Short mmCIF file of C-alpha atoms in Angstrom, two decimals:
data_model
loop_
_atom_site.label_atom_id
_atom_site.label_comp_id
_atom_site.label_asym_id
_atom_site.label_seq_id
_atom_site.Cartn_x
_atom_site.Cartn_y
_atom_site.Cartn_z
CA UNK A 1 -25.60 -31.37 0.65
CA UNK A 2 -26.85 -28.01 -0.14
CA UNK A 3 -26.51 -26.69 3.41
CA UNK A 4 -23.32 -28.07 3.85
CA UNK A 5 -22.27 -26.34 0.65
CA UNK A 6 -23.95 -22.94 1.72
CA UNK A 7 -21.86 -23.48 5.07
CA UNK A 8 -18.60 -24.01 3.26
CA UNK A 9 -18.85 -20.83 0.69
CA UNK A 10 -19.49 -18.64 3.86
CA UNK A 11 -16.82 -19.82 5.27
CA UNK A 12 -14.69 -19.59 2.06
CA UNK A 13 -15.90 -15.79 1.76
CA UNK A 14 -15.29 -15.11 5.69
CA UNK A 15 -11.50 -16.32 4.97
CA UNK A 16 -11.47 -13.78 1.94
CA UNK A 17 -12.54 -11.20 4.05
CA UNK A 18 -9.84 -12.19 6.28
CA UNK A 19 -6.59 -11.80 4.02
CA UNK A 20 -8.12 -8.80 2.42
CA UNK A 21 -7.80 -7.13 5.48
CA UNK A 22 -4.20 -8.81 5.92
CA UNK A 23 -3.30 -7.62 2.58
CA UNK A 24 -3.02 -10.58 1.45
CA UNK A 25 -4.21 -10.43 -1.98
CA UNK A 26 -3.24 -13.69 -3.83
CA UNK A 27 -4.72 -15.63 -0.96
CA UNK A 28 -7.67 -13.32 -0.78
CA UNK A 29 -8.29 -13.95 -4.33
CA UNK A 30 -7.99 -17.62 -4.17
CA UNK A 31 -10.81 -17.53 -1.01
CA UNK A 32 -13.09 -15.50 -3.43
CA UNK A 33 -12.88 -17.97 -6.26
CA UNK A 34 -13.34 -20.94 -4.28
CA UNK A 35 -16.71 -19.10 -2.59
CA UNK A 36 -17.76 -18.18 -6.22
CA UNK A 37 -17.46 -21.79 -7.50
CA UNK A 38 -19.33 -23.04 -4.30
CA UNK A 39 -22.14 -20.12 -4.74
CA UNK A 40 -22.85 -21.48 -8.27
CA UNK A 41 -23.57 -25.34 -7.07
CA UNK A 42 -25.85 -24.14 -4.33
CA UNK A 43 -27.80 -21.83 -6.94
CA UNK A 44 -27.77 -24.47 -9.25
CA UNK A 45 -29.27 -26.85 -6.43
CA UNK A 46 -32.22 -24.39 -5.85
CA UNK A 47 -35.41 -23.56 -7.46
CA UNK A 48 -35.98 -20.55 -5.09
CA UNK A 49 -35.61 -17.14 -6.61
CA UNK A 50 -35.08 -15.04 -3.23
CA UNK A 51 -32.52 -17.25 -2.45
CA UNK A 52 -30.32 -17.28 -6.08
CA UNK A 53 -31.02 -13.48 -5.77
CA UNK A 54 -29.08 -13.54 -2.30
CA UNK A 55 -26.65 -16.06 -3.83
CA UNK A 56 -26.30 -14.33 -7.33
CA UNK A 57 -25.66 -10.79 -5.19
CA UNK A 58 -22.95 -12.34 -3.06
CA UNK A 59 -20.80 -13.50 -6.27
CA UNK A 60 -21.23 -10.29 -7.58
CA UNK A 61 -19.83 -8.32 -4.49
CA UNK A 62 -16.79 -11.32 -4.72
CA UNK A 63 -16.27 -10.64 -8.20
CA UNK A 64 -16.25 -7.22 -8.16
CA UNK A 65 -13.95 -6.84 -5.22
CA UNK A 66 -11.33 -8.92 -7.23
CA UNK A 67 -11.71 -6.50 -9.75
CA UNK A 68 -10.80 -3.80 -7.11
CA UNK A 69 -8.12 -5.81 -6.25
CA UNK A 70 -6.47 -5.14 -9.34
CA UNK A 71 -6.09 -8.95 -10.68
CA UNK A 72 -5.36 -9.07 -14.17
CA UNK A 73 -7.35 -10.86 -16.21
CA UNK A 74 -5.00 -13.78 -16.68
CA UNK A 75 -5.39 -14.66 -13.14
CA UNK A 76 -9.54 -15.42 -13.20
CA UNK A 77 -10.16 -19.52 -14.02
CA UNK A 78 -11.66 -19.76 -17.40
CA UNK A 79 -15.64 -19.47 -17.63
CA UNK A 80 -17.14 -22.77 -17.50
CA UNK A 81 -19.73 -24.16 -19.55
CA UNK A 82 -22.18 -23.30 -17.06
CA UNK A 83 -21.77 -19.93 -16.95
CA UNK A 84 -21.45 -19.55 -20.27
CA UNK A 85 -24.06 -17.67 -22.35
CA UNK A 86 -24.44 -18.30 -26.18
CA UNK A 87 -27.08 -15.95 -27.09
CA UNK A 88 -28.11 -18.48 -30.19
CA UNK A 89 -29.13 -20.43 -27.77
CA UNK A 90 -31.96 -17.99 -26.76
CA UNK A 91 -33.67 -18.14 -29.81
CA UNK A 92 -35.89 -20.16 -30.44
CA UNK A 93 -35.54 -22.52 -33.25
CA UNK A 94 -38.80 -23.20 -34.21
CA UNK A 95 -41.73 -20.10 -34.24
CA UNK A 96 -43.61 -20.35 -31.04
CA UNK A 97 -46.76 -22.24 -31.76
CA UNK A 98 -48.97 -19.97 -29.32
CA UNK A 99 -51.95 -18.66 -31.08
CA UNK A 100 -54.50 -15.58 -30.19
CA UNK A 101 -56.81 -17.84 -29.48
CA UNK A 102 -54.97 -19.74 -26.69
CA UNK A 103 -55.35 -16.68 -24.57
CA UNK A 104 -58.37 -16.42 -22.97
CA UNK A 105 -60.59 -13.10 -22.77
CA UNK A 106 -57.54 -10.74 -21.78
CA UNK A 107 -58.72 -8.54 -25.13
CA UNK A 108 -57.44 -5.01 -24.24
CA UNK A 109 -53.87 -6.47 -23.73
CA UNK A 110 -54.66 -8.71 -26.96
CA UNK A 111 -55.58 -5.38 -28.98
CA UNK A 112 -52.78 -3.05 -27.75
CA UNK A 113 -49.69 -5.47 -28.38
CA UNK A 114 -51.69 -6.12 -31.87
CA UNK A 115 -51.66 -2.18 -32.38
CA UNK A 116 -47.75 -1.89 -31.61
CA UNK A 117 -46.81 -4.57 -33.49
CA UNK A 118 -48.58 -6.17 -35.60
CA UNK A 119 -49.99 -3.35 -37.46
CA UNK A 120 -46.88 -1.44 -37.96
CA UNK A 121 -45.11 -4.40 -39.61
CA UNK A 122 -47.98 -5.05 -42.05
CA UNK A 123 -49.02 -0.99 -42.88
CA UNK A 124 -45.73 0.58 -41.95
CA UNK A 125 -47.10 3.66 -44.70
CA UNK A 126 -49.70 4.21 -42.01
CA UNK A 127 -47.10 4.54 -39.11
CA UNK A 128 -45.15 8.60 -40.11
CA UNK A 129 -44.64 9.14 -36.46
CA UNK A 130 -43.03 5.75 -35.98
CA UNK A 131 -44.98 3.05 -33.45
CA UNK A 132 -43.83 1.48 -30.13
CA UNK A 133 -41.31 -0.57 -29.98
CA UNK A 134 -40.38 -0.60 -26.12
CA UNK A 135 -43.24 -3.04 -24.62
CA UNK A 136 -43.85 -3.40 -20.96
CA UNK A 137 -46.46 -6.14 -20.01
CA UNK A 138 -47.18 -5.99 -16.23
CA UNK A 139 -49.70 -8.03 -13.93
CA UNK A 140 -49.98 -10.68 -11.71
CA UNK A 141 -47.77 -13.75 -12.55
CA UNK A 142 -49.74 -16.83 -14.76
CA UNK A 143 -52.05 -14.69 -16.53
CA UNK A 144 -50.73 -14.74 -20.15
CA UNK A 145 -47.84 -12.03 -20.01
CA UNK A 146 -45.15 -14.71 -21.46
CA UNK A 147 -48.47 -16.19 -24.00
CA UNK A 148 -48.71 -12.06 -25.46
CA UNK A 149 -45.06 -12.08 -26.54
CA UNK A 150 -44.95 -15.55 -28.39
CA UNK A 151 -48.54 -15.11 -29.85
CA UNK A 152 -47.54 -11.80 -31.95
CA UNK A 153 -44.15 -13.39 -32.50
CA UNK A 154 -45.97 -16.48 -34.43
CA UNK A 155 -48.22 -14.03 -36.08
CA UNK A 156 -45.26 -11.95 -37.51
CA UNK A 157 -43.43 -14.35 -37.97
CA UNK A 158 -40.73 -12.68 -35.89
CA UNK A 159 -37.02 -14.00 -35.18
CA UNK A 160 -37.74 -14.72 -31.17
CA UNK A 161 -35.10 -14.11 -28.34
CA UNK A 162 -36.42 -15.14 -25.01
CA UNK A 163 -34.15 -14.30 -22.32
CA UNK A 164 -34.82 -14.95 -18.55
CA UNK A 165 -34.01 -12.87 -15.80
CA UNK A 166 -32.55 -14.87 -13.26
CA UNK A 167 -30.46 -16.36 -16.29
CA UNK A 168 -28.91 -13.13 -17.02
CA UNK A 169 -27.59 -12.34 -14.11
CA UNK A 170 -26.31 -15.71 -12.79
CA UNK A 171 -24.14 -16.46 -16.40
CA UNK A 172 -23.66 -12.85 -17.71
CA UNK A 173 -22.01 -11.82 -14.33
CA UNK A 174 -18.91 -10.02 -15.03
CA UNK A 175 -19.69 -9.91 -19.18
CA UNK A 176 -23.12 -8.63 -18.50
CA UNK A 177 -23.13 -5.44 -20.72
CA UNK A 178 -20.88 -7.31 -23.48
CA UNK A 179 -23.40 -9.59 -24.34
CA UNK A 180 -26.38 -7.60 -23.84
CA UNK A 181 -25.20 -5.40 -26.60
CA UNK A 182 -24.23 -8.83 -28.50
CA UNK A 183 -27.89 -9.42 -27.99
CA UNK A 184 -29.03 -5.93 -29.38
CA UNK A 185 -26.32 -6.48 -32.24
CA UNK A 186 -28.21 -9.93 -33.05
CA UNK A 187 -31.67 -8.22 -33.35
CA UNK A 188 -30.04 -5.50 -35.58
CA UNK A 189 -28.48 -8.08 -37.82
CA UNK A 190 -32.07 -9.53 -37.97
CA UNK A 191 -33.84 -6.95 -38.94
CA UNK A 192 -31.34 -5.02 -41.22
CA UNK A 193 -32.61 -7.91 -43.59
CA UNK A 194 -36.52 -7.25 -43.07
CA UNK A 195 -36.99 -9.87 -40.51
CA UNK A 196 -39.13 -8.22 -37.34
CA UNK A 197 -36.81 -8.83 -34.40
CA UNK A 198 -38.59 -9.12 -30.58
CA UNK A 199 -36.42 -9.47 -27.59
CA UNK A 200 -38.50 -11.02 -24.94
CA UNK A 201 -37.15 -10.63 -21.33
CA UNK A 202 -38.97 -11.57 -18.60
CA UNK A 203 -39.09 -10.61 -14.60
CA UNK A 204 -37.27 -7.91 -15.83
CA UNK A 205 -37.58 -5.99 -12.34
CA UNK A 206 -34.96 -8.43 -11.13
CA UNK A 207 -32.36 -6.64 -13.92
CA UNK A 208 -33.62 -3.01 -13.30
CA UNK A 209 -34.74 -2.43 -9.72
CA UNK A 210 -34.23 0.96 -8.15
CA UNK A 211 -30.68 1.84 -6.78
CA UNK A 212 -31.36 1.09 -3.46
CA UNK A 213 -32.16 -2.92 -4.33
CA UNK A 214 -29.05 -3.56 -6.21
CA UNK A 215 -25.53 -4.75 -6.68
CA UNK A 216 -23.20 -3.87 -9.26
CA UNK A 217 -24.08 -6.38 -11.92
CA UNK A 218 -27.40 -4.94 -11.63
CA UNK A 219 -26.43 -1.64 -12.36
CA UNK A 220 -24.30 -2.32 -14.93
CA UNK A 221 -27.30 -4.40 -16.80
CA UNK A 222 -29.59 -2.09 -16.85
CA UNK A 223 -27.17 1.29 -18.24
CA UNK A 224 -26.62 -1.62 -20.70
CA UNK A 225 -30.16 -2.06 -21.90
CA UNK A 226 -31.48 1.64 -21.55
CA UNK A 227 -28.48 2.47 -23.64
CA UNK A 228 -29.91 -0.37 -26.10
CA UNK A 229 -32.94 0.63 -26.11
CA UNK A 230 -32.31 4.59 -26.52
CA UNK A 231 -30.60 3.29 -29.92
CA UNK A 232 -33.83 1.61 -31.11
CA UNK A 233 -35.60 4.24 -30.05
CA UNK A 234 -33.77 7.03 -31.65
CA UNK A 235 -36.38 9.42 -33.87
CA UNK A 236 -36.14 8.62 -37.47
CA UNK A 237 -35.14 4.54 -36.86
CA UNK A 238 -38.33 2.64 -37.85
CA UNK A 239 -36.51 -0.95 -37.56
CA UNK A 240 -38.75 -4.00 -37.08
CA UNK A 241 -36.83 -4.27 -33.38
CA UNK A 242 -38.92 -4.63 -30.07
CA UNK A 243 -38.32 -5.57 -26.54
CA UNK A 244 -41.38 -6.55 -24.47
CA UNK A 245 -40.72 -6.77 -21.19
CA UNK A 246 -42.31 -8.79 -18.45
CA UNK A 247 -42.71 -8.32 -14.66
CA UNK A 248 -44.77 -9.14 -11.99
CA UNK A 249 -43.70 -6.05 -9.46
CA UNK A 250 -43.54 -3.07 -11.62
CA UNK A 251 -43.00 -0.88 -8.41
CA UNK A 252 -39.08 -2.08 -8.64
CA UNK A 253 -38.78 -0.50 -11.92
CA UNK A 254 -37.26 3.42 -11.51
CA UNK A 255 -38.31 5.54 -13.60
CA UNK A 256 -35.49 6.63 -16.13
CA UNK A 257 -35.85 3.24 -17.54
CA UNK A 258 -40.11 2.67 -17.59
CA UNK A 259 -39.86 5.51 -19.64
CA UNK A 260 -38.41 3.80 -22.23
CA UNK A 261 -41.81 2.05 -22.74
CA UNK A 262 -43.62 3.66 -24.85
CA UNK A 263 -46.38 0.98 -23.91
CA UNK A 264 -47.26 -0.02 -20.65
CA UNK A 265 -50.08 -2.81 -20.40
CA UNK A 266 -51.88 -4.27 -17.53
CA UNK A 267 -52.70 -7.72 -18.00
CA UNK A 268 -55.17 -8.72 -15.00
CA UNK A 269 -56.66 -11.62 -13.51
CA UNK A 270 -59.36 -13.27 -15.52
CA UNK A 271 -62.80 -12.38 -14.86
CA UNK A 272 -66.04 -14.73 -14.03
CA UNK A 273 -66.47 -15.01 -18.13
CA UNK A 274 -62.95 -15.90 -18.34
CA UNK A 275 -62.59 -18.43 -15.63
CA UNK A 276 -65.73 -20.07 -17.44
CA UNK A 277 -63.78 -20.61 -20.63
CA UNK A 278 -60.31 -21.43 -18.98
CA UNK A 279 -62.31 -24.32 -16.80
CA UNK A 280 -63.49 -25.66 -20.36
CA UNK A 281 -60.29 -25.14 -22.29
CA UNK A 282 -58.33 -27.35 -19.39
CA UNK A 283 -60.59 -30.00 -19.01
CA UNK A 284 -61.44 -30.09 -22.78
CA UNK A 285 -59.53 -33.35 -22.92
CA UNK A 286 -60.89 -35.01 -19.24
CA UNK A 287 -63.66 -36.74 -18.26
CA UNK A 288 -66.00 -35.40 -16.60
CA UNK A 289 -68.94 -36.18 -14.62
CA UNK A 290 -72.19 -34.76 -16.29
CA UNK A 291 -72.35 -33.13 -12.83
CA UNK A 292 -69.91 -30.75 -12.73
CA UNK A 293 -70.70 -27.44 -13.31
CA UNK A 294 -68.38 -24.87 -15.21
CA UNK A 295 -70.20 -22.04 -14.31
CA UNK A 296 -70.47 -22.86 -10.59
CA UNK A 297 -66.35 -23.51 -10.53
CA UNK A 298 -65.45 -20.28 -12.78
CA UNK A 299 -67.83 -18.48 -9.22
CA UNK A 300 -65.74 -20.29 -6.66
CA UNK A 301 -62.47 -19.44 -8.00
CA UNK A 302 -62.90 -15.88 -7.94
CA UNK A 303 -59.19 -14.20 -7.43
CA UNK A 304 -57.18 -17.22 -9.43
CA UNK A 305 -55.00 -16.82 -12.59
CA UNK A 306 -54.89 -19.11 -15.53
CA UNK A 307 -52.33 -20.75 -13.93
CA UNK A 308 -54.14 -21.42 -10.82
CA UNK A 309 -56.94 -23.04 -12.75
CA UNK A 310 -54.70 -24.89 -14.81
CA UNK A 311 -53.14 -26.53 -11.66
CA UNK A 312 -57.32 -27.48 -10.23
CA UNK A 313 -58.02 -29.08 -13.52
CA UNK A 314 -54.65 -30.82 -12.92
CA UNK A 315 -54.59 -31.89 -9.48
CA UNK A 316 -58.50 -33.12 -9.94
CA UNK A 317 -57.48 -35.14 -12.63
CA UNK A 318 -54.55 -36.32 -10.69
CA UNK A 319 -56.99 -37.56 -8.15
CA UNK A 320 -58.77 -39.85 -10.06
CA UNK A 321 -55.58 -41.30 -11.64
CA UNK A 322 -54.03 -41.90 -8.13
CA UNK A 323 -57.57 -43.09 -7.41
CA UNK A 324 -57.02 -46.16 -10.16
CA UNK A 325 -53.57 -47.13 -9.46
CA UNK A 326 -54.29 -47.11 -5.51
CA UNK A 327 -57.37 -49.48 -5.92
CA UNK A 328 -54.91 -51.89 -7.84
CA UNK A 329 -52.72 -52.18 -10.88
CA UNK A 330 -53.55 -49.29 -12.86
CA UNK A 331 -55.51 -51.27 -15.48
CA UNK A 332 -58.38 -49.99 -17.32
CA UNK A 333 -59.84 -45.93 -17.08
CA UNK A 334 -59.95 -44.25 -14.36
CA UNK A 335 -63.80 -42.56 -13.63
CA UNK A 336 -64.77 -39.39 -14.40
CA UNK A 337 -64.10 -36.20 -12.36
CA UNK A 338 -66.52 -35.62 -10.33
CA UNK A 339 -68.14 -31.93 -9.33
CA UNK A 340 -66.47 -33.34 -5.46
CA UNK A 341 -63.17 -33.64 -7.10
CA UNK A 342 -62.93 -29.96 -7.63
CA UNK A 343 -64.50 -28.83 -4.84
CA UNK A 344 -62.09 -30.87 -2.55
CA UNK A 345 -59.16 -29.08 -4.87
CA UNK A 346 -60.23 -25.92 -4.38
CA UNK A 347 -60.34 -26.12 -0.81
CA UNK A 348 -56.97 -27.05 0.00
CA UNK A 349 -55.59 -24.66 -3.39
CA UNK A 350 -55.98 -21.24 -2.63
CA UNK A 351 -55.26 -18.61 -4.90
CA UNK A 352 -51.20 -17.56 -5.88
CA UNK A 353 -52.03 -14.15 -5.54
CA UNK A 354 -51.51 -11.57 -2.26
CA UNK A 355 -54.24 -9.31 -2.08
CA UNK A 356 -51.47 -6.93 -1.34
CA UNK A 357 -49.96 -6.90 -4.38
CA UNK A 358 -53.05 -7.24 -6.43
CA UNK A 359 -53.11 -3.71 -5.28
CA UNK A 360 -49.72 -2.63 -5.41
CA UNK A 361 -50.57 -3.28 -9.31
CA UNK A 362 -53.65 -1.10 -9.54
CA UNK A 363 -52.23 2.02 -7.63
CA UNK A 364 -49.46 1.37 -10.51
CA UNK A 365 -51.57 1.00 -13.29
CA UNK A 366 -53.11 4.35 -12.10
CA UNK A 367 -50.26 5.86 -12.19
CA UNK A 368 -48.18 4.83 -15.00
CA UNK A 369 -50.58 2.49 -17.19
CA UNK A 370 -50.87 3.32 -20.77
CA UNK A 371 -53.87 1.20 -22.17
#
């Protein structure tokens, strides 16, 4: 189904192509609606990023080439539920439940979003010169960036937007810079009555890569949120607003708009120490052989992020379960994890992270790092 689709939109858009050339706008038009409606099933059938990038790209070429076309407004089918966005919706209802404590060892990232935050909200007497309030967390994906933002949210009990990337761009395309200043508006609203406002966006690099990587909804996006953020940043505004931003390829970012992050923090892989307590954490509630050895596992697993260990502790456990319900019904407990479990996991699950871009985020660290 979802080739098929793919091969109908292309064909849709190659028809498009076709009467533009002709001149034949209405028809044109038509062709480029019909391809935008099939790109937004096959994105909506895939969990691949590179490929709602390409697809996400494509509709915005479409869309703004019907725009070039001159078609009134009148003429474009009404925006569907789908592609809606109702920024209420991004925030979150309920304070994130994510304490300090559920973030294992990363301590220098721990103290500087504590420092930009947290202490400016409680002392703000002790803050003449202002504090940061454009956040940039940067590292290798499933090592606590997201965990940061809704840890200092809980603790200041801030109103939370959480806004995705790949979200943005697929339902704010066309209406992109109206409702990022909707969203800005929101966080003013919020904190004109004392409340500390913090806009979380994450892999922000796909809504502000370099010229050369993007299309016009792109562009558009990110004037949008420099322009946002210049007004938050303005000298003399001390509002409780802040926008911590995510990303996992800061090398994307240009330069006009890191340097609207005032902080820039690494957040790296856990260390030996680290991987010792994350093995303990995740298997706090397993059970385990009196064999296995922590220690030896945090050693093996040298180059994995939380998230990597997470997954080991899952698929071992997952072993023994399937173990159970293999041997029979699934009755009674299955036996404890074994020191072989693990070991057998961590030979087929290698680590998420390319080596390559492990460095690709020290050279940047180097060179634009700020704690």
């Amino acid at each position: 189904m979802f080739a098929e689709l793919e091969r109908i939109a292309a064909y849709k858009a190659r028809e498009a192509v076709y009467y533009d050339r002709m001149g034949q706008t209405a028809k044109a038009v038509k062709r480029y609606r019909e391809a935008i409606d099939l790109l937004w099933k096959v994105y909506n059938l895939t969990q691949d990023q590179a490929l709602r990038k390409v697809f996400v790209e494509k509709i915005s070429q479409y869309e703004a080439r019907i725009e070039e076309l001159g078609v009134a407004e009148h003429h474009k089918p009404a925006v569907t539920q789908q592609q809606k966005v109702t920024f209420s919706d991004t925030v979150l209802r309920h304070k994130p439940q994510v304490s300090w404590d559920d973030i294992v060892n990363i301590e220098e990232a721990k103290k500087a979003i504590r420092q930009s935050i947290v202490f400016p909200v409680r002392r703000p007497d002790l803050f003449p010169l202002g504090w940061p309030r454009g956040i940039l967390v940067f590292g290798p994906p499933g090592c606590g960036k997201t965990l940061l933002a809704a840890a200092v949210a809980k603790e200041i009990d801030a109103h939370y937007f959480v806004v995705d990337a790949a979200t943005i761009m697929s339902k704010w395309l066309g209406e992109s810079e109206k409702n990022v200043a909707r969203l800005f508006s929101q966080a003013r609203q919020v904190a004109s009555k004392g409340k500390p406002a913090i806009i979380f966006i994450d892999e922000v690099d796909s809504l502000t890569a370099e010229r050369f990587l993007e299309v016009g909804g792109e562009a558009r996006v990110r004037n949008q949120l420099v322009k946002e953020m210049d007004g938050i940043l303005s000298k003399g505004k001390k509002e409780y607003i802040y926008v911590i931003a995510a990303t996992n390829k800061p090398w994307y970012l240009d330069e006009p708009f890191i340097r609207r992050f005032q902080k820039r923090i690494y957040v790296p892989l856990p260390d030996l120490e680290a991987r010792k307590q994350l093995f303990a954490m995740y298997t706090s509630g397993l059970k385990l052989d009196v064999g296995v050895d922590l220690h030896q596992l945090a050693v093996m697993s040298d180059g994995y992020s939380a998230a990597d260990i997470h997954d080991v502790c899952m698929e071992a456990q997952l072993r023994v379960v399937n173990e159970l319900f293999s041997s029979g019904s699934g009755d009674g407990n299955p036996r404890p994890i074994t020191m072989d479990d693990f070991l057998e996991v961590l030979k087929k699950r290698r680590p998420s992270i390319a080596l390559e871009n492990m460095q690709k985020l020290l050279k940047w660290q180097e060179k634009y790092g700020t704690s």
